[in-house]
Short mmCIF file of C-alpha atoms and ligand atoms in Angstrom, two decimals:
data_model
loop_
_atom_site.label_atom_id
_atom_site.label_comp_id
_atom_site.label_asym_id
_atom_site.label_seq_id
_atom_site.Cartn_x
_atom_site.Cartn_y
_atom_site.Cartn_z
CA MET A 1 -39.51 2.54 -236.34
CA ALA A 2 -38.45 -0.98 -235.60
CA HIS A 3 -40.34 -3.01 -232.99
CA GLN A 4 -38.24 -3.23 -229.63
CA ALA A 5 -39.92 -4.16 -226.47
CA ASP A 6 -38.06 -1.52 -224.35
CA ASN A 7 -39.07 1.37 -226.67
CA THR A 8 -39.45 4.36 -224.56
CA PHE A 9 -42.12 7.24 -226.14
CA LEU A 10 -41.70 10.43 -224.47
CA PRO A 11 -44.40 13.14 -224.97
CA ILE A 12 -42.73 16.48 -226.17
CA ASP A 13 -43.94 19.78 -227.66
CA GLY A 14 -42.88 21.58 -230.45
CA ILE A 15 -40.28 23.85 -228.66
CA GLU A 16 -38.77 21.65 -226.02
CA ARG A 17 -34.91 20.83 -226.90
CA PHE A 18 -33.97 17.17 -227.24
CA ARG A 19 -30.39 15.58 -228.04
CA PHE A 20 -30.14 13.91 -231.17
CA ARG A 21 -28.06 13.80 -234.32
CA CYS A 22 -28.20 11.23 -237.33
CA HIS A 23 -25.47 10.79 -239.75
CA ARG A 24 -23.89 8.01 -242.08
CA GLY A 25 -20.88 7.60 -239.06
CA VAL A 26 -22.95 6.39 -236.56
CA SER A 27 -22.61 2.70 -235.67
CA CYS A 28 -26.59 1.90 -236.28
CA PHE A 29 -26.31 3.58 -239.92
CA THR A 30 -29.77 1.91 -241.61
CA GLU A 31 -30.75 -0.03 -238.66
CA CYS A 32 -33.93 1.89 -238.53
CA CYS A 33 -34.63 0.88 -242.01
CA ARG A 34 -35.27 -2.47 -240.93
CA GLN A 35 -38.27 -4.52 -238.95
CA LEU A 36 -40.35 -1.78 -239.51
CA ASP A 37 -43.98 -1.41 -240.55
CA LEU A 38 -43.96 2.02 -242.54
CA ALA A 39 -47.28 3.17 -243.35
CA LEU A 40 -47.45 5.71 -246.46
CA SER A 41 -49.81 8.59 -246.67
CA PRO A 42 -51.11 9.05 -250.25
CA TYR A 43 -48.42 11.97 -250.40
CA ASP A 44 -45.66 9.84 -249.28
CA VAL A 45 -46.75 7.64 -252.91
CA LEU A 46 -46.77 10.76 -254.99
CA ARG A 47 -43.33 11.56 -253.79
CA LEU A 48 -41.94 7.96 -254.16
CA LYS A 49 -43.89 7.18 -257.65
CA GLN A 50 -42.60 10.47 -258.97
CA ALA A 51 -38.81 9.64 -257.71
CA LYS A 52 -39.05 6.05 -259.35
CA LYS A 53 -40.67 7.44 -262.58
CA LEU A 54 -43.28 4.86 -262.47
CA HIS A 55 -47.12 5.00 -262.88
CA SER A 56 -48.82 5.02 -259.44
CA GLY A 57 -50.54 1.81 -260.10
CA ARG A 58 -47.13 -0.12 -261.25
CA PHE A 59 -45.72 1.50 -257.86
CA LEU A 60 -48.25 0.32 -255.77
CA GLU A 61 -48.14 -3.47 -257.55
CA GLN A 62 -44.37 -3.25 -257.06
CA TYR A 63 -43.82 -1.71 -253.73
CA VAL A 64 -46.87 -1.35 -251.64
CA ILE A 65 -48.83 -3.95 -249.44
CA ILE A 66 -52.42 -3.07 -248.85
CA GLU A 67 -54.44 -3.77 -245.74
CA TRP A 68 -58.20 -3.47 -245.61
CA GLU A 69 -61.06 -5.68 -244.38
CA GLU A 70 -65.19 -5.25 -244.44
CA GLY A 71 -65.94 -3.12 -241.29
CA ALA A 72 -62.59 -1.69 -240.89
CA LEU A 73 -61.88 2.05 -241.26
CA PHE A 74 -59.92 3.35 -244.41
CA PRO A 75 -57.38 0.87 -246.09
CA GLY A 76 -54.02 1.11 -244.89
CA CYS A 77 -50.69 1.09 -247.17
CA TYR A 78 -47.45 -0.24 -246.26
CA LEU A 79 -44.18 -0.39 -247.91
CA THR A 80 -43.19 -3.59 -248.81
CA MET A 81 -40.25 -5.25 -246.86
CA VAL A 82 -37.46 -7.65 -248.57
CA ASP A 83 -37.05 -11.28 -247.25
CA ASP A 84 -33.23 -10.94 -246.12
CA GLY A 85 -33.85 -11.90 -242.62
CA ARG A 86 -33.80 -8.71 -241.43
CA ALA A 87 -36.86 -7.49 -242.96
CA SER A 88 -35.24 -4.68 -244.79
CA CYS A 89 -37.03 -1.72 -246.39
CA VAL A 90 -36.93 -2.05 -250.14
CA PHE A 91 -34.95 1.09 -250.65
CA VAL A 92 -32.12 0.51 -248.36
CA ASP A 93 -28.79 -0.42 -249.36
CA GLN A 94 -25.02 -0.19 -247.86
CA GLN A 95 -25.22 3.23 -249.08
CA GLY A 96 -28.39 4.21 -247.22
CA CYS A 97 -31.54 5.15 -248.71
CA GLN A 98 -32.13 5.04 -252.56
CA VAL A 99 -34.78 7.52 -252.10
CA TYR A 100 -33.30 10.04 -249.70
CA PRO A 101 -35.05 13.21 -251.39
CA ASP A 102 -38.25 11.67 -251.51
CA ARG A 103 -38.33 9.49 -248.31
CA PRO A 104 -41.65 9.17 -246.66
CA ALA A 105 -42.64 11.56 -243.68
CA ALA A 106 -42.33 8.96 -241.05
CA CYS A 107 -38.43 8.33 -242.25
CA ARG A 108 -37.94 12.23 -242.06
CA ALA A 109 -39.45 12.85 -238.67
CA TYR A 110 -37.70 9.93 -236.80
CA PRO A 111 -37.02 9.67 -233.86
CA VAL A 112 -40.23 12.00 -233.57
CA GLY A 113 -43.82 10.69 -233.98
CA ARG A 114 -46.19 13.20 -235.28
CA GLY A 115 -50.14 13.10 -234.37
CA ALA A 116 -52.74 15.53 -236.20
CA SER A 117 -56.24 15.81 -235.24
CA ARG A 118 -58.76 17.89 -236.83
CA GLN A 119 -61.04 20.05 -234.28
CA ALA A 120 -64.60 21.14 -234.59
CA ASP A 121 -63.78 24.45 -236.14
CA GLY A 122 -61.45 23.16 -238.50
CA SER A 123 -58.22 23.55 -237.06
CA VAL A 124 -55.54 21.17 -237.15
CA THR A 125 -53.73 20.45 -233.78
CA GLN A 126 -50.29 18.41 -233.46
CA GLN A 127 -49.05 15.94 -231.03
CA TYR A 128 -45.40 14.73 -230.57
CA LEU A 129 -43.56 11.82 -229.42
CA LEU A 130 -40.05 11.26 -228.98
CA ILE A 131 -39.13 7.53 -229.58
CA LYS A 132 -36.48 6.09 -228.02
CA GLU A 133 -35.26 3.00 -229.52
CA PRO A 134 -32.19 0.95 -228.05
CA HIS A 135 -30.95 0.46 -231.50
CA CYS A 136 -30.52 4.03 -232.32
CA LYS A 137 -27.48 5.63 -231.27
CA GLY A 138 -28.38 9.01 -232.33
CA PHE A 139 -29.39 10.07 -228.72
CA ALA A 140 -25.62 10.04 -227.98
CA GLU A 141 -24.37 12.35 -230.31
CA ALA A 142 -23.54 15.91 -229.96
CA GLY A 143 -26.57 17.96 -231.43
CA GLU A 144 -29.49 19.37 -230.00
CA GLN A 145 -32.72 21.00 -231.42
CA ASN A 146 -36.53 21.43 -230.86
CA THR A 147 -38.89 19.69 -232.99
CA GLN A 148 -40.04 22.33 -234.89
CA ASP A 149 -36.44 23.12 -236.27
CA TYR A 150 -35.97 19.13 -236.47
CA PHE A 151 -38.84 19.29 -238.69
CA THR A 152 -37.69 22.20 -240.89
CA ASP A 153 -34.51 20.75 -241.50
CA GLN A 154 -35.99 17.20 -242.56
CA GLY A 155 -38.35 19.01 -245.13
CA LEU A 156 -41.75 18.14 -243.61
CA ALA A 157 -43.57 21.17 -243.74
CA GLU A 158 -44.87 20.07 -247.52
CA TYR A 159 -45.76 16.30 -246.14
CA ASN A 160 -47.68 17.86 -243.28
CA ARG A 161 -49.37 20.01 -245.50
CA PHE A 162 -50.98 17.33 -247.48
CA ASN A 163 -51.43 14.90 -244.39
CA ASP A 164 -53.34 17.78 -242.74
CA ALA A 165 -55.70 18.19 -245.40
CA LEU A 166 -56.34 14.61 -245.40
CA THR A 167 -57.89 14.92 -241.82
CA GLU A 168 -60.83 16.57 -243.42
CA LEU A 169 -61.44 13.18 -244.61
CA VAL A 170 -60.30 10.82 -242.59
CA HIS A 171 -61.31 12.65 -239.25
CA HIS A 172 -64.83 13.56 -240.72
CA PRO A 173 -67.53 13.86 -237.88
CA ALA A 174 -69.21 11.02 -239.70
CA VAL A 175 -66.37 8.59 -238.92
CA SER A 176 -66.48 9.37 -235.21
CA ALA A 177 -70.25 8.82 -235.76
CA GLY A 178 -69.14 5.16 -237.31
CA PHE A 179 -68.82 5.56 -240.72
CA ARG A 180 -67.16 2.79 -242.04
CA PRO A 181 -66.45 2.56 -245.90
CA ASN A 182 -67.82 -0.52 -247.88
CA ARG A 183 -65.79 -2.15 -250.49
CA VAL A 184 -66.60 0.04 -253.15
CA GLN A 185 -65.83 2.98 -251.13
CA ALA A 186 -62.38 1.61 -250.03
CA GLU A 187 -61.72 0.89 -253.72
CA GLN A 188 -62.51 4.78 -254.37
CA TYR A 189 -60.01 5.61 -251.51
CA LEU A 190 -57.12 3.87 -252.97
CA LEU A 191 -58.13 4.94 -256.53
CA ALA A 192 -57.96 8.52 -255.73
CA LEU A 193 -55.46 9.10 -253.07
CA TYR A 194 -52.83 6.33 -254.00
CA ASN A 195 -53.27 5.69 -257.63
CA LEU A 196 -53.17 9.45 -258.80
CA ASP A 197 -52.40 8.56 -262.45
CA SER A 198 -55.59 6.11 -262.86
CA PHE A 199 -57.66 8.56 -260.96
CA ARG A 200 -56.43 11.19 -263.51
CA GLY A 201 -57.62 8.87 -266.69
CA GLU A 202 -61.02 8.68 -264.91
CA LEU A 203 -61.46 12.01 -264.46
CA ALA A 204 -60.54 13.07 -267.69
CA ASP A 205 -62.84 10.54 -269.42
CA GLY A 206 -65.78 11.07 -267.37
CA ARG A 207 -65.94 7.88 -265.01
CA VAL A 208 -65.52 10.26 -261.97
CA SER A 209 -66.56 13.75 -261.67
CA LEU A 210 -67.44 16.53 -259.01
CA CYS A 211 -70.90 17.71 -258.79
CA ARG A 212 -69.36 21.15 -259.84
CA PRO A 213 -67.20 22.49 -262.61
CA LEU A 214 -63.80 22.17 -261.71
CA THR A 215 -61.61 25.28 -261.04
CA PRO A 216 -58.17 26.32 -263.12
CA THR A 217 -56.44 24.93 -260.22
CA GLU A 218 -58.10 21.68 -260.35
CA LEU A 219 -57.68 21.52 -263.92
CA SER A 220 -54.04 21.78 -263.68
CA GLY A 221 -54.17 18.76 -261.67
CA VAL A 222 -56.17 16.97 -264.28
CA ALA A 223 -53.64 18.03 -266.64
CA GLY A 224 -50.62 16.81 -264.99
CA ASP A 225 -49.98 18.78 -261.42
CA ASP A 226 -50.02 15.86 -258.97
CA ARG A 227 -50.16 17.57 -255.91
CA GLU A 228 -53.33 19.47 -256.93
CA LEU A 229 -54.61 16.49 -258.22
CA LEU A 230 -54.11 14.99 -254.55
CA LEU A 231 -56.05 17.73 -253.38
CA LEU A 232 -58.92 17.25 -255.80
CA ALA A 233 -59.28 13.56 -254.73
CA ILE A 234 -59.41 14.58 -251.29
CA ARG A 235 -62.25 16.78 -252.35
CA TRP A 236 -63.98 13.96 -254.85
CA LEU A 237 -64.16 11.61 -251.85
CA LEU A 238 -65.70 13.92 -249.38
CA GLN A 239 -68.27 14.35 -251.72
CA GLU A 240 -68.80 10.56 -252.60
CA PHE A 241 -68.45 9.31 -248.95
CA PHE A 242 -70.20 12.74 -246.71
CA GLY A 243 -71.92 14.45 -249.68
CA THR A 244 -69.75 17.37 -248.95
S1 SF4 B 1 -37.76 4.74 -247.25
FE1 SF4 B 1 -35.22 5.24 -246.89
S2 SF4 B 1 -35.37 6.14 -245.04
FE2 SF4 B 1 -37.25 5.33 -245.03
S3 SF4 B 1 -36.99 3.16 -244.23
FE3 SF4 B 1 -36.52 3.09 -246.48
S4 SF4 B 1 -34.41 3.24 -247.01
FE4 SF4 B 1 -35.19 3.86 -244.72
S1 SF4 B 2 -28.99 6.92 -235.35
FE1 SF4 B 2 -30.92 6.38 -235.28
S2 SF4 B 2 -31.95 7.15 -237.07
FE2 SF4 B 2 -29.75 7.39 -237.44
S3 SF4 B 2 -29.34 5.67 -238.47
FE3 SF4 B 2 -28.82 5.11 -236.15
S4 SF4 B 2 -31.08 4.28 -235.76
FE4 SF4 B 2 -31.37 5.46 -237.65
#
């Protein structure tokens, strides 16, 4: 994830085997947690704010840098880095990752990058890249696996489920046709997807609503289930942005 001029990016498929193993004994332990742009998905923030036991609004204030400008695509949310001369992740210490059970998808997948795109028939296709950075010694360790097994070991299925659900919004045909959110829509995007606790409050008091009655599963999201609320948030944004 760090920025290096001589990185190597190798396209791989899900079943191609690659040599790699990461463990606490590697000489580069936590090197990949420094000097990085760590983009956070809505599900990453859901997991992290739960792990830190924080209201989502407080979590955003404390740990997230938001980037967006008029005319741009959807806002980007990035994990804050510490000003320690190494631009270290705010969650890394000498023991490793303080939020390891709830670490973001990009940290789990590393050194594999995953791209997902939604097709016209609604299916989601995946592309993988093996990222070989000079500082990462894991490629010299004994251990071999394919991407599918690696992702299973890293607990990525749950993350990919929510990230793929989001493609219905961010890869909507209207986006390809030129849709760009205005300032109000950018704020709606951040509220619904990243500030779930505030979104729940606005749903509960009627400030935002769907143009149909909520299903029992959606009501469980309003009542407290963050995962169901995130899926409801995607549907609400599809309604607000594209009338679907
Ligand atoms: S969240 Fe954890 S694994 Fe990811 S960069 Fe930060 S310390 Fe490293
Ligand atoms: S082996 Fe690679 S992934 Fe593991 S700690 Fe070192 S740099 Fe990070």
